[in-house]
Amino acid sequence: MKIQVYIVTGFLGAGKTTLVKRILSFSASLSKTIVLVNEFGKVGIDMTLIKETAAMDIVELKSGCICCSLRADMIETLQILRQKYAPERIIIEATGVADPLAVIEALGDRMLRPYFCLNKTVTVVDADFWEAREAFGEVFKSQVTRADIILLNKIDTLHAPRIPEILKEICLEAENARIIPTLHCNIDPDIFWSGSDPQEKTGRGTPPVFNPYDPGRDIYSLDSKNRSTAAKEAGFITFSFETTREMDEALFMHFLDTTPLELFRIKGPVRFAGKTRMLNFAGGKKQWQKWPDTASTCLAFVGWDVIEERVLKKLNTCLVQA
């Protein structure tokens, strides 16, 4: 039997890691499951978050994007995982700037195709960013159009009448996807783990807006000529900031409030006086959660046309003076 592969994709800050953590926490029989995490950058924040929940093997691909520089690395990693662990299923959490088309095509590589089968691609969409989707380019569009399931997440950020309108708009762009509005990616895990039989989509928990999946679709016969621009070519840059000194909370909050729009994502634990908090900053929105005390602040950044030195210089002014 082929190993079932589940791709979790979605733009930066949409809630991919939240979904993976939720899925892992709900299922009791995941001993044959491996989570493959792709981090765009040197600091593996999502890996740390998932390890809180997971009791199975987790493998991380760093310093690049699955859809471009790490394609060969992913193929090699999947081969090693198959031979070493003989898993029944693998979850691939792609970085937010990955084009799922390229990941799907990698699974069609002659070295992988006899052993792996793509079960489904699940895309998490931040409801608050849907209106600005054109600004995110072809990668965002591909994440939507290539999905089998789309979670319209963070619907609490929308006015209620707007939700069905956006669901219909997504339907027009993703004709074959099942679309589910969610808060904190809270879905029935059976929806994630189930197969692609369209009859399954008429059962318990089916949302009012969805289109049936075509089981006859050849997922490997995709037009590579229309492949979206790789993350690096699209101008994405990544860098990190680490320090063992405490951050001045007021100065750091001011730093976040004055962050340029081009610096889209900041994620990681921040050490303040007497406490540590996990920051998830995306598109100007801040989310904080409690975090065990750590000895350092460790932040990962993703942006467009950002001058790294200027950002790091501003961060250094937020340090508590010795």
Short mmCIF file of C-alpha atoms in Angstrom, two decimals:
data_model
loop_
_atom_site.label_atom_id
_atom_site.label_comp_id
_atom_site.label_asym_id
_atom_site.label_seq_id
_atom_site.Cartn_x
_atom_site.Cartn_y
_atom_site.Cartn_z
CA MET A 1 0.00 0.00 0.00
CA LYS A 2 1.30 3.45 -0.89
CA ILE A 3 2.12 5.99 1.80
CA GLN A 4 -0.63 8.62 2.02
CA VAL A 5 0.64 12.21 1.79
CA TYR A 6 -1.29 15.21 3.11
CA ILE A 7 -0.05 18.66 2.08
CA VAL A 8 -0.95 21.57 4.38
CA THR A 9 -0.40 24.93 2.74
CA GLY A 10 -1.52 28.52 3.12
CA PHE A 11 0.02 31.95 3.15
CA LEU A 12 2.08 33.28 6.05
CA GLY A 13 0.09 33.55 9.27
CA ALA A 14 -3.06 31.84 7.98
CA GLY A 15 -3.01 29.09 10.62
CA LYS A 16 -1.22 26.07 9.11
CA THR A 17 0.63 25.16 12.29
CA THR A 18 -2.58 25.59 14.30
CA LEU A 19 -4.30 23.12 11.98
CA VAL A 20 -1.50 20.55 12.21
CA LYS A 21 -1.39 20.81 16.00
CA ARG A 22 -5.16 20.39 16.21
CA ILE A 23 -5.19 17.37 13.91
CA LEU A 24 -2.38 15.70 15.85
CA SER A 25 -4.05 16.32 19.20
CA PHE A 26 -7.37 14.78 18.14
CA SER A 27 -6.19 11.45 16.76
CA ALA A 28 -5.14 8.59 19.03
CA SER A 29 -3.64 6.30 16.38
CA LEU A 30 -0.81 8.23 14.74
CA SER A 31 2.07 5.90 15.48
CA LYS A 32 2.65 5.44 11.75
CA THR A 33 2.51 9.17 10.99
CA ILE A 34 5.41 11.50 10.21
CA VAL A 35 5.20 15.30 10.04
CA LEU A 36 7.54 16.99 7.56
CA VAL A 37 7.94 20.70 8.32
CA ASN A 38 9.38 23.14 5.79
CA GLU A 39 10.76 26.36 7.28
CA PHE A 40 11.67 29.33 5.07
CA GLY A 41 14.60 30.57 7.10
CA LYS A 42 17.18 29.51 9.64
CA VAL A 43 14.97 29.51 12.73
CA GLY A 44 12.51 26.63 13.04
CA ILE A 45 9.65 28.17 15.02
CA ASP A 46 6.84 26.00 13.63
CA MET A 47 8.83 22.88 14.47
CA THR A 48 8.96 23.95 18.12
CA LEU A 49 5.22 24.65 18.21
CA ILE A 50 4.27 21.30 16.71
CA LYS A 51 6.58 19.37 19.03
CA GLU A 52 4.43 20.61 21.92
CA THR A 53 1.62 18.40 20.65
CA ALA A 54 3.16 15.63 18.59
CA ALA A 55 4.29 12.29 19.96
CA MET A 56 5.49 11.03 16.60
CA ASP A 57 8.51 11.65 14.42
CA ILE A 58 8.91 15.14 12.98
CA VAL A 59 11.42 16.01 10.27
CA GLU A 60 12.35 19.56 9.31
CA LEU A 61 13.55 21.08 6.04
CA LYS A 62 15.17 24.46 6.66
CA SER A 63 16.68 27.46 4.93
CA GLY A 64 14.60 27.38 1.80
CA CYS A 65 11.26 26.64 0.24
CA ILE A 66 10.00 23.18 -0.76
CA CYS A 67 8.89 24.53 -4.14
CA CYS A 68 12.35 25.66 -5.18
CA SER A 69 15.76 25.04 -3.62
CA LEU A 70 14.71 22.15 -1.39
CA ARG A 71 12.90 20.01 -3.94
CA ALA A 72 15.81 17.56 -4.21
CA ASP A 73 16.19 17.59 -0.43
CA MET A 74 12.51 16.72 0.01
CA ILE A 75 12.70 13.83 -2.44
CA GLU A 76 15.74 12.43 -0.65
CA THR A 77 14.11 12.95 2.76
CA LEU A 78 10.94 11.14 1.74
CA GLN A 79 12.96 8.21 0.45
CA ILE A 80 14.86 7.97 3.73
CA LEU A 81 11.66 8.21 5.78
CA ARG A 82 10.04 5.41 3.80
CA GLN A 83 13.01 3.11 4.21
CA LYS A 84 13.69 3.89 7.88
CA TYR A 85 10.19 4.20 9.36
CA ALA A 86 7.77 2.62 6.87
CA PRO A 87 5.06 5.20 7.72
CA GLU A 88 1.45 4.89 6.64
CA ARG A 89 0.97 8.63 6.25
CA ILE A 90 3.05 11.80 6.02
CA ILE A 91 1.88 15.36 6.66
CA ILE A 92 3.89 18.01 4.80
CA GLU A 93 3.47 21.48 6.28
CA ALA A 94 4.83 23.72 3.55
CA THR A 95 6.20 27.16 4.22
CA GLY A 96 3.76 29.99 3.57
CA VAL A 97 5.55 31.03 0.38
CA ALA A 98 5.56 27.56 -1.19
CA ASP A 99 3.62 26.80 -4.35
CA PRO A 100 1.80 23.49 -3.73
CA LEU A 101 1.94 22.70 -7.44
CA ALA A 102 5.68 22.18 -7.22
CA VAL A 103 5.30 19.97 -4.13
CA ILE A 104 2.68 17.88 -5.94
CA GLU A 105 4.94 17.53 -8.96
CA ALA A 106 7.81 16.44 -6.71
CA LEU A 107 5.62 13.61 -5.43
CA GLY A 108 5.28 12.54 -9.06
CA ASP A 109 9.05 12.08 -9.34
CA ARG A 110 9.94 8.62 -10.64
CA MET A 111 11.75 7.88 -7.36
CA LEU A 112 8.64 8.61 -5.26
CA ARG A 113 5.61 7.81 -7.38
CA PRO A 114 5.69 4.02 -6.83
CA TYR A 115 5.60 4.48 -3.05
CA PHE A 116 3.68 7.68 -2.30
CA CYS A 117 0.13 8.82 -3.03
CA LEU A 118 -1.19 12.35 -2.55
CA ASN A 119 -4.34 12.00 -0.48
CA LYS A 120 -5.25 15.68 -0.42
CA THR A 121 -3.99 19.23 -0.31
CA VAL A 122 -5.46 21.38 2.46
CA THR A 123 -5.10 25.16 2.19
CA VAL A 124 -5.70 27.54 5.09
CA VAL A 125 -6.85 31.02 4.04
CA ASP A 126 -6.80 33.97 6.45
CA ALA A 127 -10.28 35.47 6.02
CA ASP A 128 -9.01 38.93 6.88
CA PHE A 129 -6.52 38.86 3.99
CA TRP A 130 -8.87 37.62 1.27
CA GLU A 131 -9.68 41.12 0.06
CA ALA A 132 -5.95 41.84 -0.44
CA ARG A 133 -5.17 38.53 -2.15
CA GLU A 134 -3.98 40.15 -5.38
CA ALA A 135 -1.07 41.71 -3.48
CA PHE A 136 0.23 38.26 -2.54
CA GLY A 137 0.78 37.17 -6.13
CA GLU A 138 0.64 33.86 -7.94
CA VAL A 139 1.75 31.77 -4.97
CA PHE A 140 -1.39 32.68 -3.03
CA LYS A 141 -3.57 31.98 -6.07
CA SER A 142 -1.97 28.59 -6.61
CA GLN A 143 -2.49 27.65 -2.96
CA VAL A 144 -6.22 28.26 -3.43
CA THR A 145 -6.71 26.73 -6.88
CA ARG A 146 -4.71 23.55 -6.12
CA ALA A 147 -6.55 22.75 -2.88
CA ASP A 148 -8.91 19.85 -2.26
CA ILE A 149 -10.03 21.39 1.04
CA ILE A 150 -9.92 25.11 1.88
CA LEU A 151 -10.35 26.37 5.41
CA LEU A 152 -11.55 29.97 5.47
CA ASN A 153 -9.97 30.62 8.84
CA LYS A 154 -10.36 33.50 11.33
CA ILE A 155 -13.93 34.24 10.24
CA ASP A 156 -14.37 36.19 13.47
CA THR A 157 -12.47 39.02 11.75
CA LEU A 158 -15.29 39.43 9.20
CA HIS A 159 -18.74 40.98 9.36
CA ALA A 160 -21.21 38.08 9.30
CA PRO A 161 -22.87 39.02 5.97
CA ARG A 162 -19.48 38.98 4.25
CA ILE A 163 -18.71 35.33 5.08
CA PRO A 164 -21.07 33.68 2.54
CA GLU A 165 -19.96 36.19 -0.09
CA ILE A 166 -16.29 35.23 0.35
CA LEU A 167 -17.18 31.53 0.33
CA LYS A 168 -18.83 32.00 -3.05
CA GLU A 169 -15.84 33.99 -4.34
CA ILE A 170 -13.50 31.17 -3.30
CA CYS A 171 -15.79 28.69 -5.05
CA LEU A 172 -15.31 30.60 -8.29
CA GLU A 173 -11.52 30.31 -8.00
CA ALA A 174 -11.34 26.77 -6.60
CA GLU A 175 -13.98 24.80 -8.47
CA ASN A 176 -12.97 21.38 -7.12
CA ALA A 177 -12.40 22.31 -3.49
CA ARG A 178 -14.48 21.72 -0.40
CA ILE A 179 -14.64 25.02 1.49
CA ILE A 180 -15.12 25.20 5.26
CA PRO A 181 -15.35 28.38 7.37
CA THR A 182 -13.44 27.96 10.65
CA LEU A 183 -12.22 29.58 13.84
CA HIS A 184 -8.73 28.50 14.89
CA CYS A 185 -8.87 25.77 12.21
CA ASN A 186 -11.40 23.88 14.32
CA ILE A 187 -12.62 21.11 12.03
CA ASP A 188 -13.66 17.51 12.49
CA PRO A 189 -10.37 15.57 12.08
CA ASP A 190 -12.23 12.96 10.05
CA ILE A 191 -12.54 15.57 7.30
CA PHE A 192 -8.76 15.83 7.19
CA TRP A 193 -7.97 12.12 7.35
CA SER A 194 -10.76 10.79 5.13
CA GLY A 195 -10.18 9.78 1.54
CA SER A 196 -11.26 11.66 -1.55
CA ASP A 197 -14.49 9.78 -2.22
CA PRO A 198 -17.06 12.47 -3.12
CA GLN A 199 -19.74 10.48 -1.26
CA GLU A 200 -17.90 11.23 1.96
CA LYS A 201 -18.62 14.91 1.41
CA THR A 202 -22.35 14.52 1.89
CA GLY A 203 -22.10 13.17 5.43
CA ARG A 204 -21.93 14.61 8.91
CA GLY A 205 -20.36 18.03 9.21
CA THR A 206 -20.61 18.96 5.55
CA PRO A 207 -20.65 22.75 5.20
CA PRO A 208 -23.23 24.45 2.98
CA VAL A 209 -20.63 25.59 0.45
CA PHE A 210 -18.52 23.01 -1.32
CA ASN A 211 -17.94 21.45 -4.72
CA PRO A 212 -17.27 17.73 -5.17
CA TYR A 213 -13.76 16.50 -5.73
CA ASP A 214 -13.10 14.69 -9.01
CA PRO A 215 -11.47 11.33 -8.09
CA GLY A 216 -10.55 10.79 -11.73
CA ARG A 217 -8.24 13.78 -11.80
CA ASP A 218 -4.60 12.93 -12.57
CA ILE A 219 -2.77 14.99 -9.97
CA TYR A 220 0.57 14.49 -11.71
CA SER A 221 -0.38 15.70 -15.19
CA LEU A 222 -0.15 19.38 -14.30
CA ASP A 223 1.09 22.00 -16.72
CA SER A 224 4.59 22.84 -15.52
CA LYS A 225 4.73 25.79 -17.94
CA ASN A 226 2.28 27.63 -15.71
CA ARG A 227 4.21 27.00 -12.52
CA SER A 228 4.16 30.00 -10.21
CA THR A 229 7.31 31.96 -9.53
CA ALA A 230 9.45 30.38 -6.85
CA ALA A 231 9.63 32.18 -3.54
CA LYS A 232 13.16 33.40 -3.97
CA GLU A 233 12.48 34.77 -7.43
CA ALA A 234 9.37 36.55 -6.14
CA GLY A 235 11.53 38.66 -3.85
CA PHE A 236 10.88 36.97 -0.50
CA ILE A 237 13.71 37.28 1.98
CA THR A 238 14.17 35.66 5.36
CA PHE A 239 16.38 36.37 8.33
CA SER A 240 16.42 35.84 12.07
CA PHE A 241 17.15 37.65 15.31
CA GLU A 242 18.39 35.97 18.48
CA THR A 243 19.46 37.44 21.79
CA THR A 244 19.77 36.30 25.40
CA ARG A 245 19.02 39.81 26.68
CA GLU A 246 15.51 40.78 27.72
CA MET A 247 13.41 42.93 25.41
CA ASP A 248 11.87 46.16 26.67
CA GLU A 249 8.14 45.45 26.25
CA ALA A 250 7.07 49.03 25.47
CA LEU A 251 9.85 49.55 22.94
CA PHE A 252 9.19 46.20 21.29
CA MET A 253 5.46 46.94 20.97
CA HIS A 254 6.35 50.24 19.33
CA PHE A 255 8.65 48.34 16.96
CA LEU A 256 5.75 46.09 15.93
CA ASP A 257 3.35 49.01 15.53
CA THR A 258 5.78 50.80 13.20
CA THR A 259 6.83 47.75 11.19
CA PRO A 260 6.66 48.41 7.41
CA LEU A 261 4.07 46.50 5.40
CA GLU A 262 6.86 44.80 3.45
CA LEU A 263 7.87 42.93 6.61
CA PHE A 264 4.96 40.54 6.53
CA ARG A 265 5.78 37.83 9.08
CA ILE A 266 7.50 37.73 12.48
CA LYS A 267 7.25 34.61 14.60
CA GLY A 268 8.94 33.28 17.71
CA PRO A 269 9.31 33.54 21.49
CA VAL A 270 10.06 36.98 22.95
CA ARG A 271 11.67 37.24 26.37
CA PHE A 272 10.44 40.17 28.44
CA ALA A 273 11.16 40.94 32.09
CA GLY A 274 9.69 38.08 34.12
CA LYS A 275 7.85 36.40 31.23
CA THR A 276 8.16 34.91 27.76
CA ARG A 277 5.46 35.13 25.09
CA MET A 278 5.12 33.49 21.68
CA LEU A 279 4.57 36.11 18.96
CA ASN A 280 2.75 35.40 15.73
CA PHE A 281 2.76 38.62 13.67
CA ALA A 282 1.38 38.62 10.14
CA GLY A 283 0.16 41.44 7.95
CA GLY A 284 0.19 43.96 10.78
CA LYS A 285 -1.78 41.74 13.18
CA LYS A 286 -0.29 40.57 16.47
CA GLN A 287 -1.19 37.34 18.25
CA TRP A 288 0.36 36.39 21.58
CA GLN A 289 0.25 33.20 23.59
CA LYS A 290 1.80 32.11 26.85
CA TRP A 291 5.12 30.34 26.48
CA PRO A 292 7.51 28.59 28.88
CA ASP A 293 10.29 30.85 30.09
CA THR A 294 13.28 30.69 27.80
CA ALA A 295 16.81 32.02 27.96
CA SER A 296 16.54 33.92 24.70
CA THR A 297 14.40 35.74 22.16
CA CYS A 298 14.38 33.89 18.85
CA LEU A 299 12.48 35.49 15.95
CA ALA A 300 12.07 34.45 12.31
CA PHE A 301 11.25 37.12 9.70
CA VAL A 302 9.80 36.91 6.18
CA GLY A 303 9.28 39.94 3.95
CA TRP A 304 9.64 41.58 0.57
CA ASP A 305 12.38 44.06 -0.33
CA VAL A 306 13.24 44.60 3.32
CA ILE A 307 16.67 45.84 4.38
CA GLU A 308 17.66 43.33 7.04
CA GLU A 309 20.28 45.56 8.68
CA ARG A 310 17.73 48.32 9.35
CA VAL A 311 15.29 45.91 10.98
CA LEU A 312 17.96 44.36 13.19
CA LYS A 313 19.25 47.80 14.17
CA LYS A 314 15.76 48.80 15.33
CA LEU A 315 15.40 45.55 17.26
CA ASN A 316 18.65 46.17 19.08
CA THR A 317 17.25 49.48 20.35
CA CYS A 318 14.48 47.44 22.04
CA LEU A 319 16.92 45.57 24.29
CA VAL A 320 16.83 46.27 28.02
CA GLN A 321 19.93 48.24 28.83
CA ALA A 322 22.36 46.41 31.08
#
